[in-house]
């Protein structure tokens, strides 16, 4: 890209200046000190590039030490904040407001912005946050560093900067390899499986890309074009059998959405992806009338196991808890008499889990939070919709369709955000009122 060539050119010019300057070339801390205090463009980009290279060479212990340096040496000055706050409280002038805003902003943000000037600065910052996230569960002292990183990455990866690209068999090999690597919902079984998902009349794949990471998908969605809402992922993933009659394709099923960059966790652009994909599909195929997902329910079995382990729980009578122990058998789903007894119970439990189990005011299930927050409704539960090992382990083989009704999406979105209301079809409401 032109911008990267320019940055590399300026960085090379700056490195000539670096060679004549006295500095400790071996410590990332010293490089950051110089970068933070530097005002020149060429030298600044060269220093940023040196920091990026130095960070890539750190081992885990050195990265941890570096993050602690960021936490201690690049935090705001509390005394300065207090003085500026007092001044603003007295005068409420624009100058006092600006001084307070500057005092409150962490010096880390200035440093991070300058590191981002490097040709591979954005990649470095995403990698840096991925490494940092792995440390947070054991070290609360680093959360302020993560707050600053997430704040800046949220701005740099604003959906307005992202480009929606159609991914097909003609896409660059480097991108195709990453689709196989990053697929998080239904693992791809090699190149033939990938080709089936990309190079067919009834399949589409779309991804968001950022100008600074042109060959790195941030998130991608796989779409099946079918005659009606699908109930089984195995039928979608099966090899194509014969020609597809295009006029019969009335429904778009989003069957896999994969985030590709762990360092961007908590920065949401999946909702923008779905909405843009819907608009593009409608332009390409005006006959499409339904847009729905075929989604996993990743937290269902974990929640159910907690219920079963709780001796004080009142949700299930003893006869039901005894029946549910059959789920521990690896082949329970192949016993037709057993599944006939389990189906009504599990369908009711899953509907209860999706609609009534909450974390605060939001659904407990992460996929439900995502789609319902986007304005979708819980349309249907699908019995044994995913009989892969993963599907059986995480949701007892159940899948859910979230439907995106274009005429009701905004109304559902507002009701969910403002009142915590979950839009459900009559079929799902009926499930909630029965206990098998």
Short mmCIF file of C-alpha atoms in Angstrom, two decimals:
data_model
loop_
_atom_site.label_atom_id
_atom_site.label_comp_id
_atom_site.label_asym_id
_atom_site.label_seq_id
_atom_site.Cartn_x
_atom_site.Cartn_y
_atom_site.Cartn_z
CA UNK A 1 0.00 0.00 0.00
CA UNK A 2 1.09 3.59 -0.69
CA UNK A 3 0.88 4.66 2.96
CA UNK A 4 3.09 1.75 4.08
CA UNK A 5 5.68 2.50 1.39
CA UNK A 6 5.76 6.12 2.54
CA UNK A 7 6.13 5.12 6.20
CA UNK A 8 8.96 2.74 5.33
CA UNK A 9 10.70 5.50 3.38
CA UNK A 10 10.43 7.97 6.27
CA UNK A 11 11.50 5.28 8.73
CA UNK A 12 14.62 4.53 6.69
CA UNK A 13 15.50 8.23 6.65
CA UNK A 14 15.01 8.39 10.39
CA UNK A 15 17.27 5.39 10.96
CA UNK A 16 20.16 7.37 9.54
CA UNK A 17 19.55 9.85 12.35
CA UNK A 18 19.35 7.04 14.88
CA UNK A 19 22.76 5.70 13.90
CA UNK A 20 24.35 9.02 14.85
CA UNK A 21 22.46 9.37 18.13
CA UNK A 22 23.61 7.97 21.46
CA UNK A 23 21.10 5.47 22.75
CA UNK A 24 20.79 2.06 24.34
CA UNK A 25 19.79 -0.09 21.38
CA UNK A 26 19.00 -3.11 23.49
CA UNK A 27 16.15 -2.00 25.76
CA UNK A 28 12.60 -1.32 24.72
CA UNK A 29 12.22 0.91 27.79
CA UNK A 30 14.95 3.28 26.56
CA UNK A 31 13.46 3.31 23.06
CA UNK A 32 10.03 4.20 24.45
CA UNK A 33 11.54 7.02 26.51
CA UNK A 34 13.12 8.48 23.37
CA UNK A 35 9.98 7.96 21.32
CA UNK A 36 7.77 9.65 23.93
CA UNK A 37 10.03 12.74 24.11
CA UNK A 38 10.81 12.98 20.39
CA UNK A 39 9.13 15.68 18.27
CA UNK A 40 10.56 14.98 14.82
CA UNK A 41 8.62 13.01 12.23
CA UNK A 42 11.38 11.00 10.58
CA UNK A 43 13.17 10.14 13.81
CA UNK A 44 9.81 9.44 15.47
CA UNK A 45 8.78 6.91 12.84
CA UNK A 46 12.21 5.28 12.98
CA UNK A 47 12.01 5.02 16.77
CA UNK A 48 8.48 3.61 16.53
CA UNK A 49 9.76 0.98 14.11
CA UNK A 50 12.57 0.12 16.52
CA UNK A 51 10.06 -0.27 19.36
CA UNK A 52 7.92 -2.59 17.20
CA UNK A 53 10.95 -4.72 16.35
CA UNK A 54 12.10 -4.76 19.99
CA UNK A 55 8.66 -5.79 21.24
CA UNK A 56 8.51 -8.69 18.76
CA UNK A 57 11.76 -9.99 20.24
CA UNK A 58 10.64 -10.01 23.88
CA UNK A 59 9.96 -13.26 25.71
CA UNK A 60 6.98 -13.66 28.02
CA UNK A 61 8.76 -12.49 31.17
CA UNK A 62 10.14 -9.44 29.36
CA UNK A 63 6.70 -8.55 28.02
CA UNK A 64 5.27 -8.73 31.52
CA UNK A 65 8.02 -6.44 32.79
CA UNK A 66 7.38 -4.03 29.90
CA UNK A 67 3.65 -3.85 30.71
CA UNK A 68 4.47 -3.05 34.34
CA UNK A 69 6.75 -0.26 33.13
CA UNK A 70 3.86 1.13 31.11
CA UNK A 71 1.64 0.94 34.21
CA UNK A 72 4.05 2.74 36.52
CA UNK A 73 5.97 5.18 34.30
CA UNK A 74 3.25 6.31 31.91
CA UNK A 75 0.26 6.92 34.18
CA UNK A 76 -1.38 10.33 34.70
CA UNK A 77 -0.09 12.53 37.52
CA UNK A 78 -2.74 12.51 40.31
CA UNK A 79 -1.54 15.82 41.80
CA UNK A 80 -1.72 17.55 38.43
CA UNK A 81 -5.24 16.19 37.89
CA UNK A 82 -6.33 17.52 41.28
CA UNK A 83 -4.88 20.98 40.61
CA UNK A 84 -6.49 21.17 37.17
CA UNK A 85 -9.81 19.92 38.53
CA UNK A 86 -9.75 22.57 41.26
CA UNK A 87 -8.96 25.28 38.72
CA UNK A 88 -11.77 24.12 36.44
CA UNK A 89 -14.14 24.02 39.41
CA UNK A 90 -13.34 27.65 40.13
CA UNK A 91 -13.29 29.13 36.63
CA UNK A 92 -15.01 26.61 34.32
CA UNK A 93 -13.09 28.28 31.53
CA UNK A 94 -12.19 26.66 28.24
CA UNK A 95 -8.50 26.90 29.08
CA UNK A 96 -9.05 25.17 32.42
CA UNK A 97 -11.13 22.47 30.73
CA UNK A 98 -8.39 21.83 28.18
CA UNK A 99 -5.75 21.66 30.90
CA UNK A 100 -7.87 19.16 32.86
CA UNK A 101 -8.51 17.02 29.78
CA UNK A 102 -4.79 16.95 29.02
CA UNK A 103 -3.92 16.06 32.63
CA UNK A 104 -6.42 13.21 32.75
CA UNK A 105 -5.25 11.62 29.50
CA UNK A 106 -2.67 8.96 30.20
CA UNK A 107 0.85 9.48 28.78
CA UNK A 108 0.51 5.85 27.65
CA UNK A 109 -1.95 6.97 25.00
CA UNK A 110 0.61 9.38 23.57
CA UNK A 111 3.22 6.62 23.55
CA UNK A 112 0.83 4.15 21.91
CA UNK A 113 -0.12 6.66 19.22
CA UNK A 114 3.57 7.16 18.44
CA UNK A 115 4.26 3.42 18.29
CA UNK A 116 1.38 3.19 15.83
CA UNK A 117 3.35 5.45 13.44
CA UNK A 118 5.63 2.51 12.59
CA UNK A 119 4.97 0.69 9.31
CA UNK A 120 3.86 -2.32 11.37
CA UNK A 121 2.70 -0.26 14.33
CA UNK A 122 -0.96 -1.25 14.20
CA UNK A 123 -0.07 -4.94 14.00
CA UNK A 124 2.23 -4.43 16.99
CA UNK A 125 -0.50 -2.75 19.04
CA UNK A 126 -2.99 -5.55 18.31
CA UNK A 127 -0.39 -8.16 19.27
CA UNK A 128 0.50 -6.18 22.38
CA UNK A 129 -3.09 -6.18 23.58
CA UNK A 130 -3.44 -9.91 22.88
CA UNK A 131 -0.43 -10.53 25.13
CA UNK A 132 -1.75 -8.14 27.76
CA UNK A 133 -5.20 -9.76 27.90
CA UNK A 134 -3.57 -13.06 28.84
CA UNK A 135 -2.13 -11.42 31.98
CA UNK A 136 -5.17 -9.55 33.28
CA UNK A 137 -6.85 -12.40 35.13
CA UNK A 138 -3.84 -12.66 37.45
CA UNK A 139 -2.75 -9.02 37.59
CA UNK A 140 -5.26 -6.21 38.16
CA UNK A 141 -2.47 -3.63 38.19
CA UNK A 142 -2.33 -3.81 34.39
CA UNK A 143 -6.01 -3.03 33.76
CA UNK A 144 -5.34 0.68 33.29
CA UNK A 145 -2.90 -0.19 30.50
CA UNK A 146 -5.59 -2.31 28.85
CA UNK A 147 -8.14 0.50 29.21
CA UNK A 148 -5.85 2.82 27.24
CA UNK A 149 -5.09 0.22 24.59
CA UNK A 150 -8.74 -0.69 24.12
CA UNK A 151 -9.74 2.96 23.93
CA UNK A 152 -7.27 3.67 21.14
CA UNK A 153 -7.93 0.45 19.22
CA UNK A 154 -11.65 1.17 19.34
CA UNK A 155 -10.97 4.47 17.60
CA UNK A 156 -8.50 3.06 15.08
CA UNK A 157 -10.85 0.18 14.21
CA UNK A 158 -13.97 2.30 13.97
CA UNK A 159 -16.32 0.61 11.45
CA UNK A 160 -16.08 3.71 9.29
CA UNK A 161 -12.47 2.74 8.52
CA UNK A 162 -13.27 -0.88 7.67
CA UNK A 163 -13.78 -2.31 4.21
CA UNK A 164 -16.22 -5.13 3.47
CA UNK A 165 -14.74 -7.63 1.05
CA UNK A 166 -16.31 -10.65 -0.62
CA UNK A 167 -14.04 -13.65 -0.08
CA UNK A 168 -14.00 -16.36 -2.74
CA UNK A 169 -11.69 -18.94 -4.24
CA UNK A 170 -9.87 -16.18 -6.15
CA UNK A 171 -8.93 -14.30 -2.97
CA UNK A 172 -5.20 -14.19 -2.09
CA UNK A 173 -3.85 -17.46 -0.70
CA UNK A 174 -2.60 -15.67 2.42
CA UNK A 175 -6.17 -14.60 3.21
CA UNK A 176 -7.62 -18.05 2.48
CA UNK A 177 -5.13 -19.68 4.82
CA UNK A 178 -6.27 -17.35 7.59
CA UNK A 179 -9.91 -18.32 7.05
CA UNK A 180 -9.00 -21.93 7.79
CA UNK A 181 -6.90 -20.87 10.77
CA UNK A 182 -9.44 -18.49 12.32
CA UNK A 183 -12.69 -20.42 11.72
CA UNK A 184 -14.01 -20.62 15.28
CA UNK A 185 -17.49 -22.13 14.95
CA UNK A 186 -17.30 -25.04 12.52
CA UNK A 187 -13.71 -26.14 11.94
CA UNK A 188 -12.71 -26.39 8.29
CA UNK A 189 -11.47 -29.77 7.14
CA UNK A 190 -8.80 -28.52 4.77
CA UNK A 191 -8.85 -26.85 1.39
CA UNK A 192 -11.69 -28.90 -0.14
CA UNK A 193 -13.98 -27.87 2.70
CA UNK A 194 -12.92 -24.24 2.30
CA UNK A 195 -13.65 -24.36 -1.43
CA UNK A 196 -17.13 -25.72 -0.75
CA UNK A 197 -17.80 -22.77 1.52
CA UNK A 198 -16.46 -20.19 -0.92
CA UNK A 199 -16.74 -21.47 -4.46
CA UNK A 200 -20.38 -22.51 -4.83
CA UNK A 201 -23.53 -20.96 -6.23
CA UNK A 202 -25.29 -21.21 -2.88
CA UNK A 203 -22.49 -20.04 -0.55
CA UNK A 204 -20.98 -16.65 0.23
CA UNK A 205 -18.30 -15.37 2.59
CA UNK A 206 -17.65 -11.76 3.61
CA UNK A 207 -15.01 -10.17 5.81
CA UNK A 208 -14.05 -6.84 7.31
CA UNK A 209 -10.51 -5.57 6.65
CA UNK A 210 -8.58 -2.56 7.96
CA UNK A 211 -6.23 -0.51 5.73
CA UNK A 212 -3.31 -1.10 8.10
CA UNK A 213 -3.83 -4.90 7.97
CA UNK A 214 -4.79 -5.49 4.34
CA UNK A 215 -4.27 -9.27 4.38
CA UNK A 216 -5.66 -9.88 7.87
CA UNK A 217 -9.42 -10.42 8.17
CA UNK A 218 -10.77 -8.91 11.38
CA UNK A 219 -14.01 -10.87 11.30
CA UNK A 220 -15.74 -12.94 8.65
CA UNK A 221 -19.17 -14.43 8.16
CA UNK A 222 -20.10 -17.51 6.15
CA UNK A 223 -23.50 -17.55 4.46
CA UNK A 224 -25.59 -20.37 3.03
CA UNK A 225 -28.27 -19.47 0.48
CA UNK A 226 -31.15 -21.92 0.87
CA UNK A 227 -34.85 -22.36 0.16
CA UNK A 228 -35.97 -21.91 3.78
CA UNK A 229 -34.54 -21.50 7.29
CA UNK A 230 -32.07 -24.31 7.99
CA UNK A 231 -32.20 -26.56 11.04
CA UNK A 232 -29.00 -28.61 10.68
CA UNK A 233 -25.46 -27.39 10.21
CA UNK A 234 -24.36 -30.80 8.93
CA UNK A 235 -26.64 -30.34 5.90
CA UNK A 236 -25.08 -26.94 5.24
CA UNK A 237 -21.52 -28.23 5.53
CA UNK A 238 -22.17 -31.31 3.38
CA UNK A 239 -20.62 -31.46 -0.12
CA UNK A 240 -22.72 -29.91 -2.86
CA UNK A 241 -24.93 -32.38 -4.72
CA UNK A 242 -25.79 -31.22 -8.23
CA UNK A 243 -26.66 -27.82 -9.62
CA UNK A 244 -28.45 -25.22 -7.51
CA UNK A 245 -31.65 -23.63 -8.85
CA UNK A 246 -31.04 -19.95 -8.12
CA UNK A 247 -34.74 -19.03 -8.17
CA UNK A 248 -35.33 -21.37 -5.19
CA UNK A 249 -32.87 -19.52 -2.97
CA UNK A 250 -35.09 -17.36 -0.74
CA UNK A 251 -33.22 -17.40 2.57
CA UNK A 252 -29.74 -16.33 3.69
CA UNK A 253 -28.40 -18.29 6.66
CA UNK A 254 -25.45 -16.86 8.60
CA UNK A 255 -24.03 -20.10 9.93
CA UNK A 256 -20.59 -19.02 11.15
CA UNK A 257 -19.18 -15.71 12.39
CA UNK A 258 -15.52 -15.77 13.44
CA UNK A 259 -13.49 -13.03 15.10
CA UNK A 260 -9.91 -13.29 13.91
CA UNK A 261 -7.90 -10.95 16.13
CA UNK A 262 -7.76 -11.83 19.85
CA UNK A 263 -6.16 -8.46 20.51
CA UNK A 264 -9.39 -6.73 19.42
CA UNK A 265 -11.55 -8.54 21.96
CA UNK A 266 -14.30 -6.28 23.26
CA UNK A 267 -14.21 -4.11 20.13
CA UNK A 268 -17.41 -4.97 18.30
CA UNK A 269 -17.90 -4.68 14.59
CA UNK A 270 -19.88 -7.87 13.99
CA UNK A 271 -23.20 -6.02 14.03
CA UNK A 272 -22.00 -3.68 11.30
CA UNK A 273 -20.76 -6.69 9.34
CA UNK A 274 -24.14 -8.42 9.36
CA UNK A 275 -26.04 -5.30 8.37
CA UNK A 276 -23.68 -4.56 5.47
CA UNK A 277 -23.80 -8.18 4.31
CA UNK A 278 -27.61 -8.12 4.34
CA UNK A 279 -27.62 -4.99 2.17
CA UNK A 280 -25.07 -6.45 -0.26
CA UNK A 281 -26.97 -9.73 -0.56
CA UNK A 282 -30.24 -7.89 -1.18
CA UNK A 283 -28.58 -5.95 -3.99
CA UNK A 284 -27.16 -9.11 -5.53
CA UNK A 285 -30.24 -11.33 -5.03
CA UNK A 286 -33.45 -9.29 -4.63
CA UNK A 287 -35.50 -12.48 -4.22
CA UNK A 288 -34.01 -13.12 -0.76
CA UNK A 289 -36.83 -12.68 1.75
CA UNK A 290 -35.42 -14.11 4.99
CA UNK A 291 -32.18 -13.49 6.85
CA UNK A 292 -31.40 -15.71 9.82
CA UNK A 293 -28.54 -17.39 11.64
CA UNK A 294 -27.92 -21.00 12.47
CA UNK A 295 -26.09 -20.34 15.68
CA UNK A 296 -24.34 -22.35 18.38
CA UNK A 297 -25.39 -22.06 22.01
CA UNK A 298 -21.93 -22.23 23.58
CA UNK A 299 -22.92 -21.75 27.21
CA UNK A 300 -25.91 -24.10 27.44
CA UNK A 301 -24.27 -27.30 28.69
CA UNK A 302 -21.98 -25.40 31.08
CA UNK A 303 -25.03 -23.66 32.59
CA UNK A 304 -26.98 -26.93 32.72
CA UNK A 305 -24.10 -28.70 34.45
CA UNK A 306 -24.08 -25.99 37.14
CA UNK A 307 -27.82 -26.42 37.65
CA UNK A 308 -27.42 -30.20 37.99
CA UNK A 309 -24.53 -29.79 40.45
CA UNK A 310 -26.52 -27.43 42.68
CA UNK A 311 -28.25 -29.48 45.37
CA UNK A 312 -30.41 -26.47 46.26
CA UNK A 313 -31.71 -25.84 42.73
CA UNK A 314 -35.47 -25.79 42.28
CA UNK A 315 -35.66 -25.65 38.49
CA UNK A 316 -35.67 -29.43 37.90
CA UNK A 317 -37.40 -32.27 39.75
CA UNK A 318 -35.38 -35.36 40.63
CA UNK A 319 -36.79 -37.44 37.75
CA UNK A 320 -35.50 -34.89 35.24
CA UNK A 321 -32.04 -34.61 36.78
CA UNK A 322 -31.77 -38.40 36.63
CA UNK A 323 -32.76 -38.44 32.96
CA UNK A 324 -30.22 -35.74 32.09
CA UNK A 325 -27.33 -37.91 33.31
CA UNK A 326 -27.74 -39.73 29.97
CA UNK A 327 -26.01 -36.74 28.32
CA UNK A 328 -22.73 -38.03 29.74
CA UNK A 329 -22.89 -40.98 27.34
CA UNK A 330 -21.01 -40.17 24.10
CA UNK A 331 -23.64 -41.81 21.86
CA UNK A 332 -26.86 -40.80 23.61
CA UNK A 333 -28.13 -38.98 20.53
CA UNK A 334 -28.18 -42.26 18.57
CA UNK A 335 -30.71 -43.89 20.92
CA UNK A 336 -34.14 -42.98 19.50
CA UNK A 337 -36.09 -43.99 22.60
CA UNK A 338 -33.79 -41.91 24.82
CA UNK A 339 -33.89 -38.86 22.55
CA UNK A 340 -37.69 -39.01 22.48
CA UNK A 341 -37.70 -38.53 26.25
CA UNK A 342 -34.88 -35.98 26.31
CA UNK A 343 -36.11 -33.73 23.49
CA UNK A 344 -39.02 -31.94 25.20
CA UNK A 345 -37.01 -31.47 28.40
CA UNK A 346 -33.90 -30.12 26.70
CA UNK A 347 -35.87 -27.89 24.33
CA UNK A 348 -37.64 -26.31 27.28
CA UNK A 349 -34.41 -25.92 29.25
CA UNK A 350 -32.63 -24.35 26.30
CA UNK A 351 -35.45 -21.86 25.66
CA UNK A 352 -35.37 -20.98 29.37
CA UNK A 353 -31.58 -20.54 29.22
CA UNK A 354 -31.67 -18.27 26.16
CA UNK A 355 -34.56 -16.06 27.23
CA UNK A 356 -34.68 -16.06 31.01
CA UNK A 357 -31.14 -16.67 32.29
CA UNK A 358 -29.42 -13.28 32.55
CA UNK A 359 -26.11 -11.68 33.42
CA UNK A 360 -27.40 -8.42 34.79
CA UNK A 361 -30.10 -7.41 32.33
CA UNK A 362 -28.51 -9.17 29.32
CA UNK A 363 -28.79 -12.82 28.26
CA UNK A 364 -26.27 -15.14 29.84
CA UNK A 365 -25.36 -16.71 26.50
CA UNK A 366 -22.72 -14.64 24.61
CA UNK A 367 -24.04 -15.43 21.12
CA UNK A 368 -27.56 -14.52 22.24
CA UNK A 369 -26.29 -11.19 23.61
CA UNK A 370 -24.66 -10.43 20.27
CA UNK A 371 -27.59 -11.19 17.96
CA UNK A 372 -30.38 -9.92 20.22
CA UNK A 373 -28.40 -6.72 20.76
CA UNK A 374 -28.32 -6.33 16.98
CA UNK A 375 -32.12 -6.49 16.78
CA UNK A 376 -32.63 -10.15 15.94
CA UNK A 377 -35.30 -12.36 17.48
CA UNK A 378 -35.11 -15.92 18.81
CA UNK A 379 -36.96 -17.68 16.00
CA UNK A 380 -36.54 -21.41 16.53
CA UNK A 381 -34.59 -24.08 18.40
CA UNK A 382 -33.30 -27.00 16.34
CA UNK A 383 -33.15 -30.43 17.93
CA UNK A 384 -29.85 -32.21 17.14
CA UNK A 385 -28.96 -29.43 14.73
CA UNK A 386 -25.24 -30.01 15.36
CA UNK A 387 -24.26 -33.58 16.20
CA UNK A 388 -20.52 -32.95 15.97
CA UNK A 389 -18.52 -33.66 19.11
CA UNK A 390 -18.24 -29.94 19.78
CA UNK A 391 -21.97 -29.38 19.25
CA UNK A 392 -22.90 -32.18 21.63
CA UNK A 393 -20.47 -31.00 24.28
CA UNK A 394 -21.44 -27.32 24.31
CA UNK A 395 -25.20 -27.47 23.66
CA UNK A 396 -26.41 -31.09 23.63
CA UNK A 397 -26.60 -30.81 19.84
CA UNK A 398 -29.05 -27.90 19.88
CA UNK A 399 -28.78 -24.92 17.55
CA UNK A 400 -30.83 -21.75 17.43
CA UNK A 401 -32.06 -19.57 14.58
CA UNK A 402 -31.90 -15.84 15.26
CA UNK A 403 -33.97 -14.06 12.64
CA UNK A 404 -33.21 -10.60 11.27
CA UNK A 405 -36.56 -9.21 10.11
CA UNK A 406 -35.55 -6.05 8.29
CA UNK A 407 -38.81 -4.32 9.18
CA UNK A 408 -38.47 -5.04 12.91
CA UNK A 409 -34.72 -5.01 13.57
CA UNK A 410 -34.58 -1.44 14.85
CA UNK A 411 -37.65 -1.88 17.06
CA UNK A 412 -36.20 -5.07 18.57
CA UNK A 413 -32.83 -3.37 19.05
CA UNK A 414 -34.35 -0.42 20.94
CA UNK A 415 -36.55 -2.67 23.10
CA UNK A 416 -33.59 -4.86 24.01
CA UNK A 417 -31.25 -1.99 24.90
CA UNK A 418 -33.76 0.23 26.69
CA UNK A 419 -36.04 -2.30 28.40
CA UNK A 420 -34.16 -5.60 28.25
CA UNK A 421 -36.93 -7.16 26.18
CA UNK A 422 -36.04 -10.26 24.16
CA UNK A 423 -37.95 -10.73 20.92
CA UNK A 424 -39.15 -14.33 20.51
CA UNK A 425 -41.31 -16.17 18.02
CA UNK A 426 -44.56 -17.80 19.21
CA UNK A 427 -42.85 -21.19 18.81
CA UNK A 428 -40.16 -20.27 21.34
CA UNK A 429 -42.73 -18.68 23.70
CA UNK A 430 -44.65 -21.94 23.61
CA UNK A 431 -41.52 -23.87 24.61
CA UNK A 432 -41.14 -21.65 27.67
CA UNK A 433 -44.58 -22.64 28.91
CA UNK A 434 -44.02 -26.36 28.96
CA UNK A 435 -41.84 -28.74 30.91
CA UNK A 436 -41.55 -32.12 29.18
#
